[in-house]
Every structure is written in C-alpha cells, then in structure tokens.
Tab-separated table of C-alpha atoms in Angstrom:
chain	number	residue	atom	x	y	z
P	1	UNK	CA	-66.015	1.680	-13.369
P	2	UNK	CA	-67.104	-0.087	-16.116
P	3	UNK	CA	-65.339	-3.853	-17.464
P	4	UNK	CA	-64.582	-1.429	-20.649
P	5	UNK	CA	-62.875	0.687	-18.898
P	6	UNK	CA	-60.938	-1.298	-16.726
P	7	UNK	CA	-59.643	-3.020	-20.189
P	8	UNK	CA	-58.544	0.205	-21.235
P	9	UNK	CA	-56.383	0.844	-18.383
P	10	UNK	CA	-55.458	-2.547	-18.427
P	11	UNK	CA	-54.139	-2.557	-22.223
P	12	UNK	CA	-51.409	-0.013	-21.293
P	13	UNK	CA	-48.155	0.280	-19.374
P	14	UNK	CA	-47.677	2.200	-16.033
P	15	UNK	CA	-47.751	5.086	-16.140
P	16	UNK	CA	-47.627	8.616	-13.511
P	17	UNK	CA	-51.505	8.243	-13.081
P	18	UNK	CA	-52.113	4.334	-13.383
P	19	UNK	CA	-49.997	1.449	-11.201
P	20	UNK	CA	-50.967	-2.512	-10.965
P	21	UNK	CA	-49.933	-4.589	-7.611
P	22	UNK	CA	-50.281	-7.968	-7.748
P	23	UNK	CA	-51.488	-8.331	-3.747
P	24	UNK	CA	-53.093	-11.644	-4.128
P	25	UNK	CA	-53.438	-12.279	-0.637
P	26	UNK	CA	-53.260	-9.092	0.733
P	27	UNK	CA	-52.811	-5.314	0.747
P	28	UNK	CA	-49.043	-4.717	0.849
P	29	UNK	CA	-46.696	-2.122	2.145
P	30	UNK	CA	-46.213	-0.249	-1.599
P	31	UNK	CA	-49.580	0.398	-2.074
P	32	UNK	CA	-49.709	3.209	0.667
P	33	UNK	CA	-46.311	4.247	-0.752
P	34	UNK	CA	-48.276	4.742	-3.978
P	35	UNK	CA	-51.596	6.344	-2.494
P	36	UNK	CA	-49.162	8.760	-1.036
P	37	UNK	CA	-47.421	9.550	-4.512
P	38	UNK	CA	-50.477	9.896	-6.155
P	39	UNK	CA	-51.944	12.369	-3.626
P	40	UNK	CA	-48.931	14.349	-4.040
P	41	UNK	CA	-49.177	14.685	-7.754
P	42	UNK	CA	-51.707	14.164	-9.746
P	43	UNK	CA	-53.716	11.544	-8.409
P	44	UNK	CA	-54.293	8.173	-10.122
P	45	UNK	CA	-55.736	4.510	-10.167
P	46	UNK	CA	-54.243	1.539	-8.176
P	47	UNK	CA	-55.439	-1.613	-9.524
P	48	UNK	CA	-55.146	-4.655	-7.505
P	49	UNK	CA	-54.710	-8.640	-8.936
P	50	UNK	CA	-52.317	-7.408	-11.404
P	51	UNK	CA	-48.798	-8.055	-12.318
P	52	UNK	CA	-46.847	-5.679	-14.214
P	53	UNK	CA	-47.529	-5.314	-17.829
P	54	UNK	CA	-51.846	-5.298	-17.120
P	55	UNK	CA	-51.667	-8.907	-16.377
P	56	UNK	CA	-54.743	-9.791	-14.042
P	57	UNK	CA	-54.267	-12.235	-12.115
P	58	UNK	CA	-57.538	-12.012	-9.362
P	59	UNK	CA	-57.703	-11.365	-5.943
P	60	UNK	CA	-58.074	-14.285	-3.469
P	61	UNK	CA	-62.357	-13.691	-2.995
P	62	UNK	CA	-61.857	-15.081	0.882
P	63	UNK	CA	-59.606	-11.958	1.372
P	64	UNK	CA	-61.432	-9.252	0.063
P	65	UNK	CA	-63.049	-7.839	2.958
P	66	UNK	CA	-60.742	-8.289	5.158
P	67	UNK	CA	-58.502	-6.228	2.606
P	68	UNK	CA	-61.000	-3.292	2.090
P	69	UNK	CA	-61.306	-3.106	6.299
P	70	UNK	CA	-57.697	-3.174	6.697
P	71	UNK	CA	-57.289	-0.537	3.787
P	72	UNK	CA	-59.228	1.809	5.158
P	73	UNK	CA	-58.209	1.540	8.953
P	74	UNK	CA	-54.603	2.118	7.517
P	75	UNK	CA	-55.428	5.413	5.929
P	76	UNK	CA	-57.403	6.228	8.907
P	77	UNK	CA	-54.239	5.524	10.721
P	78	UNK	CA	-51.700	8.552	11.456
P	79	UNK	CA	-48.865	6.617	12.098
P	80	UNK	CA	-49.175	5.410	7.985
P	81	UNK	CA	-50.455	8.350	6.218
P	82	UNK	CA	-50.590	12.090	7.183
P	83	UNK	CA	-53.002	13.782	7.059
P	84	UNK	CA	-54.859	10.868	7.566
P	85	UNK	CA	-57.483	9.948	4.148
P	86	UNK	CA	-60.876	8.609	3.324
P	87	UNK	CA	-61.025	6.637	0.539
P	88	UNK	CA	-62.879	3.405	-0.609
P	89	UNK	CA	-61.390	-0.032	-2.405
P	90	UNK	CA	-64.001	-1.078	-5.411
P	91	UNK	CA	-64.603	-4.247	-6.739
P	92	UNK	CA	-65.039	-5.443	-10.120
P	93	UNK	CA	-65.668	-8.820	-11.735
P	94	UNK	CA	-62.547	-8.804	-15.040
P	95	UNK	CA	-62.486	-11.986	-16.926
P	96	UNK	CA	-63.664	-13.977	-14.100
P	97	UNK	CA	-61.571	-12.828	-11.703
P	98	UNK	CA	-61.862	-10.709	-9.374
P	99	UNK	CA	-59.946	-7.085	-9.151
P	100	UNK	CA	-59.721	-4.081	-6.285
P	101	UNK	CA	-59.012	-0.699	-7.557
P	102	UNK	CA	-59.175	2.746	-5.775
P	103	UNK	CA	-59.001	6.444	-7.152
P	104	UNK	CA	-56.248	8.194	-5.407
P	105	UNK	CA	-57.742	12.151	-5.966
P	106	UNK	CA	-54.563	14.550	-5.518
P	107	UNK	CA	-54.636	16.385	-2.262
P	108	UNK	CA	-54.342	20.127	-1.509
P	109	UNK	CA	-51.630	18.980	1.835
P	110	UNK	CA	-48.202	17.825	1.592
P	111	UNK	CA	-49.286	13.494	2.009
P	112	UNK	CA	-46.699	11.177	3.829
P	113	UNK	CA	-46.420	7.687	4.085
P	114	UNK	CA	-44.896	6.403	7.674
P	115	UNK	CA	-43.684	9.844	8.136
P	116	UNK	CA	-42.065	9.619	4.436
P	117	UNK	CA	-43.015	11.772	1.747
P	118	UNK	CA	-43.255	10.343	-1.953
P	119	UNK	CA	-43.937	11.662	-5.452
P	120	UNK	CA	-44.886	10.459	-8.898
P	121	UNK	CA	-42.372	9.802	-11.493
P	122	UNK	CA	-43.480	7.989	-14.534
P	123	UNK	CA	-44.465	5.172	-13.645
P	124	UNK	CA	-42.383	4.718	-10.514
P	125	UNK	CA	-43.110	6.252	-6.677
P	126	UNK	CA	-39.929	8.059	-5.455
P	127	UNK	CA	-38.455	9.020	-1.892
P	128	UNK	CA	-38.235	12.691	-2.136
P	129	UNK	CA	-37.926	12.876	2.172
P	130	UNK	CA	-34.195	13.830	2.020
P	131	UNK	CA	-34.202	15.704	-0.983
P	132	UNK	CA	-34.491	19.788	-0.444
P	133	UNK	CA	-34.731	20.808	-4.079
P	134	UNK	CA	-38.009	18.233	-4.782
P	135	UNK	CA	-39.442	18.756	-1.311
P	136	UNK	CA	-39.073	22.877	-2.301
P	137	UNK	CA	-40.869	21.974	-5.949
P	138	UNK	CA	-43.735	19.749	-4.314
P	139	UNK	CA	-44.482	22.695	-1.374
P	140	UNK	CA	-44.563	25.074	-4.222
P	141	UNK	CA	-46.634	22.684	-6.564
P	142	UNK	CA	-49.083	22.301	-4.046
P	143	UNK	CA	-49.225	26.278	-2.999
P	144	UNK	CA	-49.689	27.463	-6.653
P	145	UNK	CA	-52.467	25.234	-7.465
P	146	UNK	CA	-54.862	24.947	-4.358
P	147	UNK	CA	-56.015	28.248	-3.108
P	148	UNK	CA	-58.404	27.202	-1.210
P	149	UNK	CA	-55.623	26.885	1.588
P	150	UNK	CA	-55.131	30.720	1.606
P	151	UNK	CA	-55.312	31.605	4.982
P	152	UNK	CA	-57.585	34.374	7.078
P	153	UNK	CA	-56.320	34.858	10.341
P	154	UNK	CA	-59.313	37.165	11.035
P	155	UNK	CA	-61.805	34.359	10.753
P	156	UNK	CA	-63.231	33.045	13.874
P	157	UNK	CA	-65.840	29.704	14.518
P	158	UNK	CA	-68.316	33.323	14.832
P	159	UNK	CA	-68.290	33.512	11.461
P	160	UNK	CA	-69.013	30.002	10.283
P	161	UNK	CA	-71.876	27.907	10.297
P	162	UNK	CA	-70.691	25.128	12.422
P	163	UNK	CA	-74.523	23.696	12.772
P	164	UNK	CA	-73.662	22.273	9.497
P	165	UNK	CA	-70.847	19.851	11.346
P	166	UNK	CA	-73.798	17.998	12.553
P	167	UNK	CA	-74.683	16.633	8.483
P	168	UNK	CA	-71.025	16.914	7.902
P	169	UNK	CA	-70.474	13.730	10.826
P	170	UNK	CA	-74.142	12.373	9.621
P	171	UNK	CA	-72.257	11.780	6.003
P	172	UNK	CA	-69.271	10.939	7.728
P	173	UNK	CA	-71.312	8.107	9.602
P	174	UNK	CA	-73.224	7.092	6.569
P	175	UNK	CA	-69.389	6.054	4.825
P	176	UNK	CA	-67.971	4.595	8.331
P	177	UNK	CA	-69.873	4.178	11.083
P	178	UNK	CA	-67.252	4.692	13.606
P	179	UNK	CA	-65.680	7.398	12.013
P	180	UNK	CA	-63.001	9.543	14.060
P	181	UNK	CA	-64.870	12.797	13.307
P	182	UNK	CA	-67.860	11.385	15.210
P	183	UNK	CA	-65.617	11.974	18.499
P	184	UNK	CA	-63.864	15.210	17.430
P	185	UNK	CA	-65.187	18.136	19.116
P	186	UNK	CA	-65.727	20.613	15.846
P	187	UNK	CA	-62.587	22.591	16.703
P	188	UNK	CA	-60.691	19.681	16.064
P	189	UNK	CA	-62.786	18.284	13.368
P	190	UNK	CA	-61.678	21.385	10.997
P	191	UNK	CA	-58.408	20.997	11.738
P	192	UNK	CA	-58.233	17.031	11.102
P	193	UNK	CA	-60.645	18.048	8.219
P	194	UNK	CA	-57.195	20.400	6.793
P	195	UNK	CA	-59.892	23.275	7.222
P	196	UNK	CA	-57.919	24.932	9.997
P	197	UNK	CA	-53.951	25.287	9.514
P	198	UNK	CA	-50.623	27.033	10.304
P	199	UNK	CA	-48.336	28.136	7.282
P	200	UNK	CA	-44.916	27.534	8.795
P	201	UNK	CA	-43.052	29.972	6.605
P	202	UNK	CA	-45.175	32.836	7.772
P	203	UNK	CA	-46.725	31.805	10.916
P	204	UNK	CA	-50.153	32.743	10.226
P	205	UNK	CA	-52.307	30.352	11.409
P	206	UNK	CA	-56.458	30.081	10.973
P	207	UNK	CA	-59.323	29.249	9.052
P	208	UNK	CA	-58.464	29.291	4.936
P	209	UNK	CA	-60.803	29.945	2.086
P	210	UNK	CA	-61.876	26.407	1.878
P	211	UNK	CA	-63.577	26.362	5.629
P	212	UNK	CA	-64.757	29.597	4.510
P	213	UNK	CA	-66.353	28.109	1.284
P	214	UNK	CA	-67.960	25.224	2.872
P	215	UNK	CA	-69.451	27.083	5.807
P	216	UNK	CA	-68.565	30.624	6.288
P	217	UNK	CA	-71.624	33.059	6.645
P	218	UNK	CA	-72.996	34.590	3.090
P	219	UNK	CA	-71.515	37.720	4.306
P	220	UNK	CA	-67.903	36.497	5.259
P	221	UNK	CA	-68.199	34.502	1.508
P	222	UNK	CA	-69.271	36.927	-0.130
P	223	UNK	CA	-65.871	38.899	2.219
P	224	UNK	CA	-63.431	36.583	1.477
C-alpha cells in the first residue's frame, strides 16, 4: 500500500469495507470480531494506530512483532476463528508514525469468531449468532455467490493430482515455517484447506469444484 493510499482511506469515515482500531499496545479482542465480519461480507481493510474519525495515532514500534506473531497464531487458532485463516499484518511508515493494516478478502465459508458469527453493517460489526432470519440471508449470500463449493460426491483423491500438495505445503512453508498443513496428512489438508466438505442441508459430502479446479485431472476439469 502506498502512503497515498493509506491517506485516502484515512480521509474518510468507517465504513462496511474500511474500520480503524486504535490498539496502541496491542492487538485487541474486536479486531478478530471485525476480520470475521469482513470475511463474511465483503471483505475490507483494518487499520491499526487509529482512533475513530482516521485519526493516526502510531503503533508502539517495541510491540509490533510481537503483534504480527500473535495475530497470526490467533487466526491459526480454532478456538478464535473457524475455519481457521492465513493472513498477514503490513506495516507502513504514515506521518512518522507507524501503522498495521491487513486486507480481510471475503471468504467462500460461513467465518466465526470464538464460535460467534458476525456480519458487516455500515460501519459497525454485528452479532447475527442468535438471529435465524440473518444467519438464513448470510448461508444464502455465501451459496449464491461462490460456486466453487458445489459439491461432487463422485470425486475421489483418484482423480486429483495430490503430488501437487507437496508445492502446495512448500508455499505454505515459505509464508510460515511451521505451518499446520506441514503435519496434515493430504486427506486432512483438503478438508482444513475448505476443499473437502459436507452440505448439511443435503448431506452430500465430497470434493467441490474448487479442489477440482486446483488439482483435478484435465479430464475430470474438463468433466466437471
């Protein structure tokens, strides 16, 4: 990101893709809250050493790694967020302070947050976990728009390349070297990976078109 852009999305309010947390001294509770939020609608920027209103303020500079470790072990971490993501806290030097921000990309799976499940409103993130009708519009949100998670039961590990797991934990090492795929056998890899799932209103289970995309066979692509 460049200081030009950060000033851009600094000059303006919050908003349903854009939220500021002060977290001076450390990455607190409401950021996952957001992360989650944004993964269930349309993604979004968290920006770190602000205050509300695109105030900067800085991040204590003694903290920072510790923050980006912590950051990432927490979304590694199913107990916080489910399914579990991979994504990485930038830094950038803004007026002579300096700022954190991540891009939240919006996910193709249902994200919770300490087994909560929260969505984008403006500019606020909101507690949909007890509330059918919104939990109903967010399933059917994320059904209607990502169909790479239509499902072929008839698909077996026979008709995927799983050689290509090997680069697939080689990247995966190359981001974090003691990555949890690196001690998945590749069964469980595709499942963590969202590759392999069950839809619960039918009860078909297997690998969907995305798996098949990424390493089905030319002739079970071309298929499918």
């Amino acid at each position: 990101m460049t200081i030009e852009e950060m000033r851009e999305l600094l000059t303006k309010d919050e908003k349903i893709t854009v939220e500021y947390k002060a977290c001076q001294n450390g990455i607190h509770d409401d950021v996952y809250e957001t992360v989650c939020s944004f993964s269930n609608r349309y993604g979004g920027y968290i920006i770190m050493g602000v205050e509300d209103g695109g105030k900067p303020i800085g991040i204590n500079k003694k903290l920072i790694k510790d923050m980006k470790k912590n950051f990432v072990n927490q979304l590694n971490n199913p107990d916080k967020m489910s399914p579990t993501l991979y994504l990485s806290i930038e830094e950038i030097e803004y007026e002579g302070m300096t700022l954190l921000w991540v891009f939240v990309p919006p996910t193709s799976t249902v994200e919770k947050c300490a087994n909560r499940i929260y969505d984008r409103n403006e500019d606020g993130d909101m507690d949909i976990t007890d509330s059918p009708i919104q939990l109903q519009n967010l399933y059917n949100r994320k059904s209607n728009t990502y169909a790479e998670r239509k499902i072929f039961p008839y698909v077996t590990t026979a008709d995927l390349r799983l050689d290509l797991l090997e680069e697939v934990r080689n990247l995966a090492k190359s981001k974090k070297p003691d990555h949890p795929w690196l001690e998945l056998l590749d069964e469980d890899l595709l499942k963590s990976a969202g590759l392999w799932e069950k839809d619960f209103s039918s009860g078909m289970e297997g690998y969907n078109l995305a798996a098949v995309l990424l390493l089905g066979k030319d002739e079970v692509i071309n298929s499918c």
